[in-house]
């Protein structure tokens, strides 16, 4: 695969080493020359914490370096207490990219125990009347028992994985019911997505779709679109339910039609300020991983999706990769945490994580397969 990816991999691993030496708290955004932890007044829970452990585990897997492994183990152990936390819908992000990766990359299945417990904890957020997993909790002002969001699709892999490992079909059933509800409530006819859906938590009836991080209720927030693409493709891989494949195809098709010339989306596909508004390099990195997942399960169109993934990656490497880091830094620049909350133009730990996940798929399909059990769709692609 292209030498540009080998160079980007080298820089990403070097940057991760610098960060490991300096990191004191789980990071979210890189600005003012330093990693900043999540802004607790703006976002509940620890949803970003698994991205840092995921970076460390992948960097260790590429290098075999014992200090990266010790760092990965240490930061993973700091997340173990979250396995009984019923206050977040993001246990999938947190535990898949810490304990599940740890078990897969070290071949030490003892790591799985905490991840299995976390999967059971996540099911406590399932509302059987509306057949959705609840996103955020009430915060004293806003009543959110009826609220789900598109990002939650990315947490279903933990349930499917735990179902396979325990043989408990209920875990996978909850994931499938939630994905069906999300498809009906959050995916529009043109293949775009809304960010949140509100249900009546007592009757389960859909009340409305809304935007929270996007531009407007009718617009398409680009990172949400990317979470949906990756999430539905993963659900298809685990279930073979055709509707999940056609949904992932429609989502990918929408993104392909709407991407700008350099293939890195603006923060919202429908922002009226394009081109004079912010990019979100993290949305691009998640889109690449979602396209590669789709390519792995959609044999007929695999080369279309993998080809697009590769072109987006080349643009990230050429235009958004920070090449000259000689100390703590994000790997990518120009992420947008939340433009409505005035948080943009920074590095983001999830942009960095998915960039390294994608580089792993392009440069070391064997490692990617070990980490995620996803068959590579890249074999035989021309340089
Ligand atoms: N999961 C929240 C976000 O993507 O910002």
GROMACS .gro file of C-alpha atoms and ligand atoms in nm:
model
  388
    1UNK     CA    1   0.000   0.000   0.000
    2UNK     CA    2   0.108   0.358  -0.058
    3UNK     CA    3   0.432   0.478   0.107
    4UNK     CA    4   0.237   0.782   0.226
    5UNK     CA    5   0.055   0.551   0.472
    6UNK     CA    6   0.384   0.406   0.601
    7UNK     CA    7   0.511   0.758   0.671
    8UNK     CA    8   0.185   0.858   0.838
    9UNK     CA    9   0.200   0.544   1.053
   10UNK     CA   10   0.553   0.626   1.165
   11UNK     CA   11   0.453   0.981   1.259
   12UNK     CA   12   0.136   0.862   1.437
   13UNK     CA   13   0.331   0.617   1.651
   14UNK     CA   14   0.599   0.874   1.732
   15UNK     CA   15   0.332   1.125   1.834
   16UNK     CA   16   0.161   0.862   2.051
   17UNK     CA   17   0.491   0.798   2.229
   18UNK     CA   18   0.535   1.171   2.301
   19UNK     CA   19   0.178   1.189   2.428
   20UNK     CA   20   0.222   0.887   2.654
   21UNK     CA   21   0.515   1.055   2.826
   22UNK     CA   22   0.312   1.369   2.898
   23UNK     CA   23  -0.046   1.250   2.951
   24UNK     CA   24  -0.194   1.305   3.294
   25UNK     CA   25  -0.568   1.276   3.236
   26UNK     CA   26  -0.773   1.106   2.966
   27UNK     CA   27  -0.752   1.351   2.674
   28UNK     CA   28  -1.017   1.485   2.444
   29UNK     CA   29  -0.894   1.781   2.242
   30UNK     CA   30  -0.552   1.922   2.161
   31UNK     CA   31  -0.537   2.300   2.172
   32UNK     CA   32  -0.310   2.574   2.308
   33UNK     CA   33  -0.019   2.329   2.270
   34UNK     CA   34  -0.155   2.069   2.514
   35UNK     CA   35  -0.408   1.791   2.549
   36UNK     CA   36  -0.723   1.900   2.729
   37UNK     CA   37  -0.951   1.661   2.918
   38UNK     CA   38  -1.320   1.643   2.830
   39UNK     CA   39  -1.515   1.952   2.925
   40UNK     CA   40  -1.726   1.802   3.198
   41UNK     CA   41  -1.983   2.079   3.198
   42UNK     CA   42  -2.053   2.013   2.832
   43UNK     CA   43  -2.063   1.635   2.801
   44UNK     CA   44  -2.165   1.368   3.045
   45UNK     CA   45  -1.953   1.064   3.115
   46UNK     CA   46  -1.623   0.953   2.984
   47UNK     CA   47  -1.718   0.876   2.628
   48UNK     CA   48  -1.378   0.966   2.486
   49UNK     CA   49  -1.161   0.761   2.723
   50UNK     CA   50  -1.138   0.445   2.511
   51UNK     CA   51  -0.984   0.632   2.218
   52UNK     CA   52  -0.664   0.697   2.412
   53UNK     CA   53  -0.637   0.332   2.518
   54UNK     CA   54  -0.720   0.225   2.162
   55UNK     CA   55  -0.435   0.437   2.028
   56UNK     CA   56  -0.193   0.287   2.280
   57UNK     CA   57  -0.298  -0.071   2.204
   58UNK     CA   58  -0.266  -0.024   1.829
   59UNK     CA   59   0.070   0.154   1.867
   60UNK     CA   60   0.189  -0.137   2.082
   61UNK     CA   61   0.064  -0.391   1.829
   62UNK     CA   62   0.256  -0.220   1.549
   63UNK     CA   63   0.581  -0.194   1.742
   64UNK     CA   64   0.583  -0.464   2.011
   65UNK     CA   65   0.733  -0.193   2.232
   66UNK     CA   66   0.701  -0.287   2.600
   67UNK     CA   67   0.666   0.073   2.723
   68UNK     CA   68   0.366   0.123   2.494
   69UNK     CA   69   0.221  -0.202   2.626
   70UNK     CA   70   0.272  -0.097   2.988
   71UNK     CA   71   0.108   0.236   2.909
   72UNK     CA   72  -0.185   0.064   2.737
   73UNK     CA   73  -0.232  -0.171   3.033
   74UNK     CA   74  -0.211   0.109   3.285
   75UNK     CA   75  -0.464   0.335   3.110
   76UNK     CA   76  -0.694   0.038   3.039
   77UNK     CA   77  -0.694  -0.059   3.407
   78UNK     CA   78  -0.799   0.295   3.494
   79UNK     CA   79  -1.123   0.234   3.303
   80UNK     CA   80  -1.220  -0.092   3.472
   81UNK     CA   81  -1.437   0.080   3.733
   82UNK     CA   82  -1.665   0.204   3.452
   83UNK     CA   83  -1.796  -0.148   3.393
   84UNK     CA   84  -2.081  -0.089   3.637
   85UNK     CA   85  -2.151   0.268   3.534
   86UNK     CA   86  -2.513   0.295   3.427
   87UNK     CA   87  -2.475   0.669   3.364
   88UNK     CA   88  -2.332   0.651   3.010
   89UNK     CA   89  -2.446   0.503   2.679
   90UNK     CA   90  -2.085   0.493   2.560
   91UNK     CA   91  -1.962   0.178   2.733
   92UNK     CA   92  -1.916   0.025   2.387
   93UNK     CA   93  -1.665   0.289   2.281
   94UNK     CA   94  -1.496   0.271   2.620
   95UNK     CA   95  -1.466  -0.106   2.666
   96UNK     CA   96  -1.424  -0.224   2.308
   97UNK     CA   97  -1.124   0.003   2.257
   98UNK     CA   98  -0.968  -0.082   2.592
   99UNK     CA   99  -1.044  -0.427   2.733
  100UNK     CA  100  -1.159  -0.604   2.414
  101UNK     CA  101  -0.860  -0.474   2.216
  102UNK     CA  102  -0.634  -0.568   2.506
  103UNK     CA  103  -0.762  -0.925   2.506
  104UNK     CA  104  -0.739  -0.960   2.129
  105UNK     CA  105  -0.394  -0.806   2.091
  106UNK     CA  106  -0.231  -0.983   2.386
  107UNK     CA  107  -0.422  -1.312   2.352
  108UNK     CA  108  -0.502  -1.284   2.724
  109UNK     CA  109  -0.877  -1.346   2.752
  110UNK     CA  110  -0.882  -1.238   3.119
  111UNK     CA  111  -0.920  -0.883   2.985
  112UNK     CA  112  -1.262  -0.978   2.852
  113UNK     CA  113  -1.431  -1.017   3.191
  114UNK     CA  114  -1.470  -0.643   3.248
  115UNK     CA  115  -1.590  -0.587   2.891
  116UNK     CA  116  -1.859  -0.854   2.929
  117UNK     CA  117  -1.979  -0.695   3.252
  118UNK     CA  118  -1.984  -0.355   3.079
  119UNK     CA  119  -2.201  -0.500   2.801
  120UNK     CA  120  -2.456  -0.618   3.058
  121UNK     CA  121  -2.445  -0.276   3.224
  122UNK     CA  122  -2.515  -0.108   2.888
  123UNK     CA  123  -2.832  -0.317   2.844
  124UNK     CA  124  -2.978  -0.143   3.150
  125UNK     CA  125  -3.034   0.160   2.929
  126UNK     CA  126  -3.266  -0.037   2.700
  127UNK     CA  127  -3.625   0.084   2.686
  128UNK     CA  128  -3.834  -0.215   2.571
  129UNK     CA  129  -4.139  -0.001   2.486
  130UNK     CA  130  -3.953   0.214   2.234
  131UNK     CA  131  -3.688  -0.055   2.164
  132UNK     CA  132  -3.400   0.189   2.196
  133UNK     CA  133  -3.101   0.239   2.421
  134UNK     CA  134  -3.130   0.567   2.605
  135UNK     CA  135  -2.862   0.826   2.525
  136UNK     CA  136  -2.810   1.093   2.788
  137UNK     CA  137  -2.964   1.112   3.136
  138UNK     CA  138  -3.192   1.381   3.271
  139UNK     CA  139  -2.977   1.667   3.393
  140UNK     CA  140  -3.227   1.826   3.630
  141UNK     CA  141  -3.361   2.058   3.360
  142UNK     CA  142  -3.389   1.843   3.050
  143UNK     CA  143  -3.591   1.520   3.063
  144UNK     CA  144  -3.404   1.276   2.846
  145UNK     CA  145  -3.542   0.930   2.930
  146UNK     CA  146  -3.694   0.925   2.581
  147UNK     CA  147  -3.385   1.038   2.394
  148UNK     CA  148  -3.154   0.831   2.177
  149UNK     CA  149  -2.886   0.941   1.931
  150UNK     CA  150  -2.710   0.823   1.617
  151UNK     CA  151  -2.370   0.794   1.790
  152UNK     CA  152  -2.510   0.510   1.998
  153UNK     CA  153  -2.487   0.285   1.692
  154UNK     CA  154  -2.113   0.261   1.761
  155UNK     CA  155  -2.175   0.103   2.100
  156UNK     CA  156  -2.357  -0.199   1.959
  157UNK     CA  157  -2.038  -0.384   1.861
  158UNK     CA  158  -1.971  -0.444   2.230
  159UNK     CA  159  -2.313  -0.609   2.270
  160UNK     CA  160  -2.266  -0.827   1.961
  161UNK     CA  161  -1.916  -0.924   2.066
  162UNK     CA  162  -2.029  -1.010   2.421
  163UNK     CA  163  -2.323  -1.208   2.284
  164UNK     CA  164  -2.087  -1.420   2.074
  165UNK     CA  165  -1.850  -1.478   2.361
  166UNK     CA  166  -2.113  -1.557   2.626
  167UNK     CA  167  -2.370  -1.725   2.401
  168UNK     CA  168  -2.635  -1.492   2.549
  169UNK     CA  169  -2.860  -1.401   2.254
  170UNK     CA  170  -3.035  -1.128   2.453
  171UNK     CA  171  -2.730  -0.902   2.420
  172UNK     CA  172  -2.738  -0.927   2.040
  173UNK     CA  173  -3.119  -0.895   2.034
  174UNK     CA  174  -3.101  -0.562   2.217
  175UNK     CA  175  -2.838  -0.440   1.969
  176UNK     CA  176  -3.054  -0.545   1.675
  177UNK     CA  177  -3.369  -0.386   1.815
  178UNK     CA  178  -3.185  -0.062   1.883
  179UNK     CA  179  -3.037  -0.058   1.532
  180UNK     CA  180  -3.383  -0.118   1.378
  181UNK     CA  181  -3.527   0.169   1.581
  182UNK     CA  182  -3.238   0.397   1.483
  183UNK     CA  183  -3.288   0.312   1.119
  184UNK     CA  184  -3.655   0.405   1.133
  185UNK     CA  185  -3.615   0.710   1.355
  186UNK     CA  186  -3.284   0.862   1.249
  187UNK     CA  187  -3.203   0.766   0.890
  188UNK     CA  188  -3.379   0.979   0.631
  189UNK     CA  189  -3.494   0.870   0.285
  190UNK     CA  190  -3.199   1.042   0.114
  191UNK     CA  191  -2.944   0.847   0.321
  192UNK     CA  192  -2.866   1.134   0.560
  193UNK     CA  193  -2.907   1.116   0.937
  194UNK     CA  194  -3.060   1.321   1.216
  195UNK     CA  195  -2.860   1.335   1.538
  196UNK     CA  196  -3.122   1.261   1.805
  197UNK     CA  197  -3.470   1.112   1.833
  198UNK     CA  198  -3.712   1.174   2.118
  199UNK     CA  199  -3.961   0.906   2.214
  200UNK     CA  200  -4.230   0.903   2.476
  201UNK     CA  201  -4.047   0.677   2.723
  202UNK     CA  202  -4.376   0.535   2.853
  203UNK     CA  203  -4.544   0.448   2.523
  204UNK     CA  204  -4.231   0.419   2.307
  205UNK     CA  205  -4.387   0.641   2.037
  206UNK     CA  206  -4.154   0.864   1.835
  207UNK     CA  207  -4.217   1.232   1.909
  208UNK     CA  208  -3.954   1.411   1.700
  209UNK     CA  209  -3.610   1.406   1.540
  210UNK     CA  210  -3.368   1.681   1.624
  211UNK     CA  211  -3.017   1.807   1.585
  212UNK     CA  212  -2.791   1.859   1.884
  213UNK     CA  213  -2.443   1.888   1.738
  214UNK     CA  214  -2.545   1.961   1.382
  215UNK     CA  215  -2.652   2.282   1.211
  216UNK     CA  216  -3.031   2.240   1.217
  217UNK     CA  217  -3.302   1.980   1.267
  218UNK     CA  218  -3.302   1.903   0.894
  219UNK     CA  219  -2.927   1.904   0.841
  220UNK     CA  220  -2.674   1.622   0.847
  221UNK     CA  221  -2.397   1.644   1.108
  222UNK     CA  222  -2.100   1.481   0.939
  223UNK     CA  223  -1.957   1.289   1.237
  224UNK     CA  224  -2.302   1.154   1.317
  225UNK     CA  225  -2.329   1.032   0.958
  226UNK     CA  226  -1.993   0.859   0.997
  227UNK     CA  227  -2.092   0.690   1.325
  228UNK     CA  228  -2.408   0.565   1.154
  229UNK     CA  229  -2.220   0.428   0.853
  230UNK     CA  230  -1.971   0.239   1.067
  231UNK     CA  231  -2.240   0.124   1.312
  232UNK     CA  232  -2.482  -0.016   1.051
  233UNK     CA  233  -2.203  -0.188   0.858
  234UNK     CA  234  -2.090  -0.354   1.183
  235UNK     CA  235  -2.446  -0.461   1.265
  236UNK     CA  236  -2.471  -0.621   0.922
  237UNK     CA  237  -2.142  -0.805   0.979
  238UNK     CA  238  -2.278  -0.957   1.301
  239UNK     CA  239  -2.639  -1.023   1.193
  240UNK     CA  240  -2.651  -1.052   0.811
  241UNK     CA  241  -2.984  -0.862   0.824
  242UNK     CA  242  -3.015  -0.715   0.470
  243UNK     CA  243  -3.175  -0.388   0.588
  244UNK     CA  244  -2.859  -0.302   0.780
  245UNK     CA  245  -2.648  -0.349   0.466
  246UNK     CA  246  -2.879  -0.139   0.248
  247UNK     CA  247  -2.880   0.132   0.518
  248UNK     CA  248  -2.500   0.138   0.538
  249UNK     CA  249  -2.484   0.157   0.157
  250UNK     CA  250  -2.730   0.448   0.150
  251UNK     CA  251  -2.532   0.631   0.419
  252UNK     CA  252  -2.203   0.579   0.233
  253UNK     CA  253  -2.360   0.685  -0.093
  254UNK     CA  254  -2.489   1.006   0.067
  255UNK     CA  255  -2.144   1.088   0.206
  256UNK     CA  256  -1.978   1.022  -0.128
  257UNK     CA  257  -2.222   1.256  -0.303
  258UNK     CA  258  -2.177   1.532  -0.047
  259UNK     CA  259  -1.804   1.526   0.027
  260UNK     CA  260  -1.614   1.840  -0.077
  261UNK     CA  261  -1.331   1.837  -0.330
  262UNK     CA  262  -1.064   1.742  -0.075
  263UNK     CA  263  -1.292   1.464   0.061
  264UNK     CA  264  -1.271   1.583   0.425
  265UNK     CA  265  -1.620   1.688   0.531
  266UNK     CA  266  -1.720   2.017   0.679
  267UNK     CA  267  -1.869   1.971   1.026
  268UNK     CA  268  -2.221   1.958   0.883
  269UNK     CA  269  -2.292   1.855   0.524
  270UNK     CA  270  -2.566   2.119   0.512
  271UNK     CA  271  -2.401   2.415   0.676
  272UNK     CA  272  -2.504   2.720   0.471
  273UNK     CA  273  -2.160   2.867   0.544
  274UNK     CA  274  -1.970   2.611   0.333
  275UNK     CA  275  -1.694   2.667   0.219
  276UNK     CA  276  -1.628   2.936   0.484
  277UNK     CA  277  -1.679   2.712   0.783
  278UNK     CA  278  -1.498   2.441   0.978
  279UNK     CA  279  -1.384   2.098   0.866
  280UNK     CA  280  -1.407   1.798   1.091
  281UNK     CA  281  -1.109   1.573   1.026
  282UNK     CA  282  -1.245   1.329   1.288
  283UNK     CA  283  -1.559   1.280   1.075
  284UNK     CA  284  -1.331   1.194   0.782
  285UNK     CA  285  -1.133   0.939   0.984
  286UNK     CA  286  -1.449   0.768   1.113
  287UNK     CA  287  -1.593   0.770   0.759
  288UNK     CA  288  -1.281   0.588   0.632
  289UNK     CA  289  -1.319   0.316   0.897
  290UNK     CA  290  -1.691   0.285   0.824
  291UNK     CA  291  -1.622   0.251   0.449
  292UNK     CA  292  -1.361  -0.019   0.514
  293UNK     CA  293  -1.608  -0.209   0.732
  294UNK     CA  294  -1.869  -0.177   0.458
  295UNK     CA  295  -1.620  -0.289   0.193
  296UNK     CA  296  -1.548  -0.599   0.400
  297UNK     CA  297  -1.915  -0.707   0.402
  298UNK     CA  298  -2.040  -0.570   0.069
  299UNK     CA  299  -1.844  -0.788  -0.171
  300UNK     CA  300  -2.015  -0.654  -0.483
  301UNK     CA  301  -1.922  -0.294  -0.420
  302UNK     CA  302  -1.608  -0.353  -0.211
  303UNK     CA  303  -1.375  -0.177  -0.452
  304UNK     CA  304  -1.600   0.132  -0.466
  305UNK     CA  305  -1.605   0.171  -0.087
  306UNK     CA  306  -1.240   0.078  -0.033
  307UNK     CA  307  -1.132   0.310  -0.315
  308UNK     CA  308  -1.318   0.603  -0.160
  309UNK     CA  309  -1.172   0.519   0.183
  310UNK     CA  310  -0.824   0.525   0.036
  311UNK     CA  311  -0.876   0.861  -0.134
  312UNK     CA  312  -1.006   1.020   0.187
  313UNK     CA  313  -0.705   0.878   0.375
  314UNK     CA  314  -0.462   1.020   0.121
  315UNK     CA  315  -0.621   1.362   0.166
  316UNK     CA  316  -0.598   1.332   0.546
  317UNK     CA  317  -0.230   1.237   0.514
  318UNK     CA  318  -0.154   1.518   0.270
  319UNK     CA  319  -0.355   1.799   0.425
  320UNK     CA  320  -0.446   1.728   0.789
  321UNK     CA  321  -0.166   1.513   0.934
  322UNK     CA  322   0.069   1.702   1.165
  323UNK     CA  323   0.405   1.589   1.028
  324UNK     CA  324   0.650   1.782   1.234
  325UNK     CA  325   0.546   1.686   1.588
  326UNK     CA  326   0.848   1.660   1.814
  327UNK     CA  327   0.650   1.659   2.138
  328UNK     CA  328   0.293   1.607   2.259
  329UNK     CA  329   0.049   1.678   1.979
  330UNK     CA  330  -0.261   1.553   1.812
  331UNK     CA  331  -0.199   1.341   1.503
  332UNK     CA  332  -0.459   1.524   1.292
  333UNK     CA  333  -0.553   1.891   1.292
  334UNK     CA  334  -0.885   2.058   1.217
  335UNK     CA  335  -1.128   1.851   1.421
  336UNK     CA  336  -1.459   1.997   1.531
  337UNK     CA  337  -1.589   1.871   1.865
  338UNK     CA  338  -1.908   2.077   1.846
  339UNK     CA  339  -1.947   2.388   1.637
  340UNK     CA  340  -2.277   2.487   1.809
  341UNK     CA  341  -2.083   2.480   2.139
  342UNK     CA  342  -1.798   2.681   1.981
  343UNK     CA  343  -1.548   2.393   2.009
  344UNK     CA  344  -1.357   2.353   1.684
  345UNK     CA  345  -1.019   2.396   1.512
  346UNK     CA  346  -0.839   2.152   1.739
  347UNK     CA  347  -0.706   1.800   1.740
  348UNK     CA  348  -0.942   1.532   1.869
  349UNK     CA  349  -0.849   1.206   2.033
  350UNK     CA  350  -1.117   1.019   1.836
  351UNK     CA  351  -0.997   1.163   1.505
  352UNK     CA  352  -0.649   1.039   1.595
  353UNK     CA  353  -0.773   0.697   1.706
  354UNK     CA  354  -0.976   0.627   1.389
  355UNK     CA  355  -0.691   0.758   1.174
  356UNK     CA  356  -0.458   0.500   1.331
  357UNK     CA  357  -0.725   0.230   1.302
  358UNK     CA  358  -0.752   0.308   0.930
  359UNK     CA  359  -0.373   0.317   0.886
  360UNK     CA  360  -0.363  -0.026   1.050
  361UNK     CA  361  -0.611  -0.158   0.795
  362UNK     CA  362  -0.407  -0.015   0.508
  363UNK     CA  363  -0.059  -0.109   0.626
  364UNK     CA  364  -0.105  -0.419   0.844
  365UNK     CA  365  -0.424  -0.605   0.750
  366UNK     CA  366  -0.306  -0.896   0.967
  367UNK     CA  367  -0.305  -0.672   1.278
  368UNK     CA  368  -0.635  -0.516   1.181
  369UNK     CA  369  -0.785  -0.863   1.151
  370UNK     CA  370  -0.645  -0.959   1.494
  371UNK     CA  371  -0.782  -0.647   1.656
  372UNK     CA  372  -1.129  -0.637   1.499
  373UNK     CA  373  -1.189  -0.977   1.335
  374UNK     CA  374  -1.277  -0.793   1.013
  375UNK     CA  375  -1.169  -0.950   0.687
  376UNK     CA  376  -0.965  -0.708   0.479
  377UNK     CA  377  -1.126  -0.576   0.163
  378UNK     CA  378  -0.801  -0.417   0.052
  379UNK     CA  379  -0.621  -0.721  -0.088
  380UNK     CA  380  -0.555  -0.682  -0.455
  381UNK     CA  381  -0.631  -0.308  -0.461
  382UNK     CA  382  -0.393  -0.132  -0.694
  383UNK     CA  383  -0.139   0.105  -0.543
  384LIG     N1  384  -2.039   1.092   2.041
  384LIG     C1  385  -2.036   1.231   2.049
  384LIG     C2  386  -1.966   1.297   1.935
  384LIG     O1  387  -1.936   1.239   1.835
  384LIG     O2  388  -1.938   1.415   1.949
   0.00000   0.00000   0.00000
